[in-house]
Coordinates of C-alpha atoms in Angstrom, one line a residue:
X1 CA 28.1 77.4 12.7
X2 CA 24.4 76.0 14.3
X3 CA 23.0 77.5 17.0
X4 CA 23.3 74.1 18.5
X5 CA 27.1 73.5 18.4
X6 CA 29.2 74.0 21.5
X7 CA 31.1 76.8 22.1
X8 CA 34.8 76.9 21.0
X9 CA 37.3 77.1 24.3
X10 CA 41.0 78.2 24.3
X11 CA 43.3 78.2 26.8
X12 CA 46.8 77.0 28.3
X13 CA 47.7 74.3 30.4
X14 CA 51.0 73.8 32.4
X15 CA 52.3 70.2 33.1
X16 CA 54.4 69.9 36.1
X17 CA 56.0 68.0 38.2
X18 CA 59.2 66.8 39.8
X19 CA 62.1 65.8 37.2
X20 CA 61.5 63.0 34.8
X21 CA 57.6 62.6 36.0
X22 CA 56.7 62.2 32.3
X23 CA 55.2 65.7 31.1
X24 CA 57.2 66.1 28.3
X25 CA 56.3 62.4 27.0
X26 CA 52.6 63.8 27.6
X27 CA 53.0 66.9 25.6
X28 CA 54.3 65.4 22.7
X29 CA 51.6 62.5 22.8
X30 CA 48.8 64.5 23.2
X31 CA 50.2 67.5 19.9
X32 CA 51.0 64.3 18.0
X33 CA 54.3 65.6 16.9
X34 CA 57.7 65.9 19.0
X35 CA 57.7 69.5 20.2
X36 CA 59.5 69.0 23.5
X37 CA 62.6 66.7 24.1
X38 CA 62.1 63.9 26.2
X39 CA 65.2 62.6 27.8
X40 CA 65.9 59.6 30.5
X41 CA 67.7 62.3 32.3
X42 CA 65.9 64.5 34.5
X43 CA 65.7 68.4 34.5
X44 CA 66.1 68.9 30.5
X45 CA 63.7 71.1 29.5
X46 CA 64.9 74.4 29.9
X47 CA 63.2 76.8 27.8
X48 CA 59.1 77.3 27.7
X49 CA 58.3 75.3 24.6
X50 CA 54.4 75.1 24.0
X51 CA 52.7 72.4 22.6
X52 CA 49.6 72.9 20.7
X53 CA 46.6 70.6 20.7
X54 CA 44.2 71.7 17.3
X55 CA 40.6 70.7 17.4
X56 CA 37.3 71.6 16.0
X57 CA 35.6 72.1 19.2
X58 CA 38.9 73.6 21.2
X59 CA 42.8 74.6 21.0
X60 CA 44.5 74.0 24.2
X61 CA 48.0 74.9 24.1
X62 CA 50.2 73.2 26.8
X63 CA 53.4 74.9 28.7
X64 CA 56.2 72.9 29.5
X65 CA 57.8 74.3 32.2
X66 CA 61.3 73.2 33.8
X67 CA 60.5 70.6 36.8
X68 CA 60.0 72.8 40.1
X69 CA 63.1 71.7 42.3
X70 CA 64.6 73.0 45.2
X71 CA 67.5 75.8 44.1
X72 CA 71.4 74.9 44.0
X73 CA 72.6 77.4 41.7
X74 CA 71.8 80.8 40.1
X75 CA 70.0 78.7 37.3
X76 CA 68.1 77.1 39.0
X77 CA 66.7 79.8 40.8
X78 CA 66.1 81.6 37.2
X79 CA 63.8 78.3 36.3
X80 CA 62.0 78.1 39.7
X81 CA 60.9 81.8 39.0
X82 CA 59.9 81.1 35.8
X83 CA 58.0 77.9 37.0
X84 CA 55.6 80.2 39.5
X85 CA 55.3 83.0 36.8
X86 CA 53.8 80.6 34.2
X87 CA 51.3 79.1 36.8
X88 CA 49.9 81.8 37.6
X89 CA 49.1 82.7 34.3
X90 CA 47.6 79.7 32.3
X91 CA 44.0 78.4 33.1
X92 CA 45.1 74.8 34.2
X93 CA 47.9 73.4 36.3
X94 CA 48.2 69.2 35.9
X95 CA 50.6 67.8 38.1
X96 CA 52.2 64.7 37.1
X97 CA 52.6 61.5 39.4
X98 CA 54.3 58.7 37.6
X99 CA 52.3 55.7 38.8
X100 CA 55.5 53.1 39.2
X101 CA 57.1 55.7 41.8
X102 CA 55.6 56.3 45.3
X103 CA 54.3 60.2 46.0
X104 CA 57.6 61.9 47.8
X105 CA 59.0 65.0 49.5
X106 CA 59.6 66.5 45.9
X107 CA 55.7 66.0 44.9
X108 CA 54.8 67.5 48.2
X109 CA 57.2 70.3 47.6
X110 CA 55.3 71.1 44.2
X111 CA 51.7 70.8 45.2
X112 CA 52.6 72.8 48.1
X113 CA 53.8 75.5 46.3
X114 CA 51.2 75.2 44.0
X115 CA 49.3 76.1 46.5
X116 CA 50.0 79.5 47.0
X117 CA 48.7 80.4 43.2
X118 CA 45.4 80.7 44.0
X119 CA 43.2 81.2 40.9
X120 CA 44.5 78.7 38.6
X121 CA 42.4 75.2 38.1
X122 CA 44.6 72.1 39.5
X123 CA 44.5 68.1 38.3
X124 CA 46.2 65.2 38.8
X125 CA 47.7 63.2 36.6
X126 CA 48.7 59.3 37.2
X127 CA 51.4 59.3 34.6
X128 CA 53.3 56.1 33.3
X129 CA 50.7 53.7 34.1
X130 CA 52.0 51.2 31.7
X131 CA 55.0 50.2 34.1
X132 CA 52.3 50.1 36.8
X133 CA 50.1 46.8 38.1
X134 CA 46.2 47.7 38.6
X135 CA 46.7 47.5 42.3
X136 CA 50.2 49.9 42.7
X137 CA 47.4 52.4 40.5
X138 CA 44.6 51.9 42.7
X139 CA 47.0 52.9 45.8
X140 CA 48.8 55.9 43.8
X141 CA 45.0 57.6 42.9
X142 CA 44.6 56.9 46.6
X143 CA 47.4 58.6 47.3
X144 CA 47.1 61.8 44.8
X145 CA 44.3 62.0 46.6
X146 CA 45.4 62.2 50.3
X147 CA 47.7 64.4 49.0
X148 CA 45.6 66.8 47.9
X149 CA 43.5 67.1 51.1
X150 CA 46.8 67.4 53.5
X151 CA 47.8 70.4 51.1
X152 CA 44.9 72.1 51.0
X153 CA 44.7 71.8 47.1
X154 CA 41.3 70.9 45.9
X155 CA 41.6 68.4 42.3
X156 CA 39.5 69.1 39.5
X157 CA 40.1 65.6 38.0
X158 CA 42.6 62.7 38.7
X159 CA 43.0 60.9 35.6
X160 CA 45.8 57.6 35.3
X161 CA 47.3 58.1 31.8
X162 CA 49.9 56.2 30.2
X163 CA 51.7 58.6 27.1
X164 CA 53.9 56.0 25.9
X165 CA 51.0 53.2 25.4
X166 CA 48.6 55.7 24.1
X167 CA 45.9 55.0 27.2
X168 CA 43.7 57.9 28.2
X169 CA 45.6 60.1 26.3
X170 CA 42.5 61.6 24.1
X171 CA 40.5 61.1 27.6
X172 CA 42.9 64.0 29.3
X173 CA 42.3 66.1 26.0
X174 CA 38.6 66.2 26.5
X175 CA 38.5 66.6 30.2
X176 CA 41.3 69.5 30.3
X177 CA 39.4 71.0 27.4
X178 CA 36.3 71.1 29.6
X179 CA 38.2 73.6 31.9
X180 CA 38.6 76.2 29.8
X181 CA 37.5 79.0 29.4
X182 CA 35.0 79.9 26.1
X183 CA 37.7 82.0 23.6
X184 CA 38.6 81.8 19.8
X185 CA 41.9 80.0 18.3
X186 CA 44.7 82.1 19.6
X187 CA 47.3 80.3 17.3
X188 CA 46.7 79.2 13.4
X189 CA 45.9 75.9 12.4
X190 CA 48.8 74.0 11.5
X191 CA 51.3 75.2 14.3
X192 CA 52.2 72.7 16.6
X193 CA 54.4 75.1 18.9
X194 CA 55.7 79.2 19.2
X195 CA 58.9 78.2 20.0
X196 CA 60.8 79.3 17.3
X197 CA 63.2 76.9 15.1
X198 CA 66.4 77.8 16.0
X199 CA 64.9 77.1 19.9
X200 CA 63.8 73.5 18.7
X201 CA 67.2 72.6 17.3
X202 CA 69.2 73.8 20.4
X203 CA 67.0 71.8 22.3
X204 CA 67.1 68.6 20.0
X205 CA 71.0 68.6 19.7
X206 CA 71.1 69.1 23.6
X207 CA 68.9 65.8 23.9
X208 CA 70.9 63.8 21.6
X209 CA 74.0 65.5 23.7
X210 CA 72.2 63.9 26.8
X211 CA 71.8 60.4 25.9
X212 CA 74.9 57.7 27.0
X213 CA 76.7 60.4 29.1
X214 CA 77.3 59.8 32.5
X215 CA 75.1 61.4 35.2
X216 CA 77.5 64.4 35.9
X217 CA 76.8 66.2 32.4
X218 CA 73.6 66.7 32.2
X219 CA 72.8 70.3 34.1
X220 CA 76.5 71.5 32.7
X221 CA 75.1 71.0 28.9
X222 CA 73.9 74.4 26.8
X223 CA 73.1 74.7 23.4
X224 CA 73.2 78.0 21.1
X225 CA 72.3 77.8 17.9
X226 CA 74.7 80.4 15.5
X227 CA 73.5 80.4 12.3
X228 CA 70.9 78.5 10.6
X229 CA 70.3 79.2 6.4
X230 CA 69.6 77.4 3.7
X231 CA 72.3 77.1 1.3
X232 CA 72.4 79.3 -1.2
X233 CA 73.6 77.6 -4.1
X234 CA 71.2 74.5 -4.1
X235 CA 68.0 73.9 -6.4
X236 CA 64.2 74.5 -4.7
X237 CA 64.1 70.5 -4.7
X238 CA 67.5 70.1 -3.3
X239 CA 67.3 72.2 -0.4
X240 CA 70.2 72.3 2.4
X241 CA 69.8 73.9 5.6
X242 CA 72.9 74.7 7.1
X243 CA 73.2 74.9 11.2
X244 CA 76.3 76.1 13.1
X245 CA 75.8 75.4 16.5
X246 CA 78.0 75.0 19.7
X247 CA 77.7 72.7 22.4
X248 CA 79.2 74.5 26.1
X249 CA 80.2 72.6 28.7
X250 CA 82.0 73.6 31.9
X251 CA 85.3 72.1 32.2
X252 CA 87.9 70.6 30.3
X253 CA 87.3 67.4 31.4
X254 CA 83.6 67.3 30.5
X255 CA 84.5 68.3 26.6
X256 CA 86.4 65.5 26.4
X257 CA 83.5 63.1 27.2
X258 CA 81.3 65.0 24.9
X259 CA 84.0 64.5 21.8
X260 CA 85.1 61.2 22.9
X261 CA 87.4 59.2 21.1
X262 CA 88.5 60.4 17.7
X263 CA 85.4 62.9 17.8
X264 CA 83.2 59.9 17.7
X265 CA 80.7 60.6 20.8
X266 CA 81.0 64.2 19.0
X267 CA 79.7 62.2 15.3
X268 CA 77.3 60.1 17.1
X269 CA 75.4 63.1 18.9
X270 CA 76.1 65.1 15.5
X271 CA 73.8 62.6 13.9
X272 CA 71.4 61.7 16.0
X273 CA 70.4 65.4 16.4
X274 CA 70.7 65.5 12.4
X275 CA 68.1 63.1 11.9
X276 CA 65.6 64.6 14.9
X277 CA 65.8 67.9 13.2
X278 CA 65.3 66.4 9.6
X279 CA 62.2 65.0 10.9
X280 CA 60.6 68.6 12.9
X281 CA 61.7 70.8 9.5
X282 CA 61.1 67.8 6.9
X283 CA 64.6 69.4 4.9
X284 CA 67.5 67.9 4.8
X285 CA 70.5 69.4 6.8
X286 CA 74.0 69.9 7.5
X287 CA 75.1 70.2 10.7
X288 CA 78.5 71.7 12.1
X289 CA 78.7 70.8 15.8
X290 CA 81.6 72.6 17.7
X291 CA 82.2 72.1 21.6
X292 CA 83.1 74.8 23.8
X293 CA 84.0 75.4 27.1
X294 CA 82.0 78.5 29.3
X295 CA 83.7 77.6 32.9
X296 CA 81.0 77.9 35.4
X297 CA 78.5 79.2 33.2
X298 CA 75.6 77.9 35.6
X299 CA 76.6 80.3 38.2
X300 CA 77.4 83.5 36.5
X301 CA 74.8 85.9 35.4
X302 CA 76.7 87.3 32.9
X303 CA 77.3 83.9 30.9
X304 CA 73.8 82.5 31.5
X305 CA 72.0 85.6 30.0
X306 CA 74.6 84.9 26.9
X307 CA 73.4 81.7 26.8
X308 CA 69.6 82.4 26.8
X309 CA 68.8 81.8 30.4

């Protein structure tokens, strides 16, 4: 290296927001690859899956946290804990305000809490500008921005993105890697997230669990992953991998929506989770999708720590 080049920066940034505000869309756009499920229905990311943007100058590797809500169960105290621990200990915090909804009491909620972790570096993000007119994103930067000074919470940047059209996108890479700090690569090249594999899959088969049910499911959904192998038998150019997975819901009535008729919801969500994971581990695989029911898993300490939580 020259004397002259800029110093290499490292350092992690947490998207957050209130449910379905478009910071798993973001993640995956800016990494290039899809390393966190993005669903139409809110609240699915569970686990801390991070996303890691390589370049020459920077890495900056993003935490996607479960949206900040207020608490109904057990769980969702367990992920509002985990929210505030991981702000407190990345170098960035980017909120996320999608641009075709109006600031609410949830945003306020979030940036107020925010609030109380000092030390960490805040900015906005105008997400979803693509379903937005000019004007409505005039207003909402307007907005962000009122916000900010009747919290208290003092915005490094507010930047209007749009994930899904591709605008800004490398913009918000270059201005969030100007906030970090000066550091070497803390992951190797090539990795595109620490979450490990059998973590990915749970969380792909629990998105293509998600899509077409009916708005009851969602929360009662968990995914464990059982075994995963390749097969044994099969030729280095004909690999296999073999995953044994189950699907827990919490009633009976709720497993038979996920089979459906005949198993056919179960088929449909068996292959649409096939092909996601096909494309993240580039092998082809066999999947053996079983439902389960864990009665009232969300609210029993002993069933949620089974399940991962």
């Amino acid at each position: 290296m020259t004397q002259t080049s800029t110093p290499h920066r490292s350092g992690f940034v947490s998207f957050v927001g209130r449910p379905n505000a478009g910071k798993s869309t973001l993640t995956n756009a800016l990494v290039g690859s899809k390393v966190v499920i993005t669903s139409s229905k809110p609240q699915t990311t569970r686990t801390v899956v991070r996303g890691i943007v390589h370049r020459d100058d920077a890495q900056l590797i993003l935490v996607d946290t479960p949206g900040l809500h207020r608490p109904r169960t057990l769980l969702g105290e367990r992920l509002n804990d985990l929210v505030k621990t991981t702000w407190a200990e990345v170098d960035v915090v980017a909120v996320c305000f999608p641009a075709n909804e109006k600031i609410g009491p949830g945003d306020r909620f979030i940036v107020k809490e925010l609030g109380k972790v000092r030390r960490t570096i805040k900015v906005a993000i105008a997400t979803k500008t693509d379903l937005a007119t000019p004007e409505q994103i005039g207003q909402h930067l307007l907005d962000i921005q009122t916000l900010g000074a009747e919290t208290g919470t003092e915005w490094a940047e507010i930047v209007p993105v749009s994930a899904v059209a591709g605008s800004q996108v490398d913009l918000l890479a270059d201005l969030l890697v100007g906030l970090l700090p000066e550091g070497p690569q803390l992951y190797p090249d090539g990795d595109l997230t620490d979450a490990p594999e059998e973590v990915l899959v749970a969380e792909l088969i629990r998105e293509a669990a998600l899509e077409g049910v009916r708005d009851e499911l969602p929360h009662s959904i968990a995914v464990t992953v059982e075994e995963m192998g390749l097969r044994e038998d099969r030729s280095e150019d004909r690999p296999l991998l073999d995953i044994h997975a189950n699907l827990y819901v919490e009633r009976d009535s709720q497993k038979g929506i996920m089979i459906g008729h005949k198993g056919a919801r179960l088929r449909e969500v068996g292959k649409a989770a096939r092909l996601q994971i096909e494309a993240l581990l580039g092998t082809p695989v066999y999947l053996d999708l079983h439902v389960k029911i864990a009665k009232d898993w969300q609210r029993d300490p002993r069933q949620l720590r089974k399940l991962g939580f």
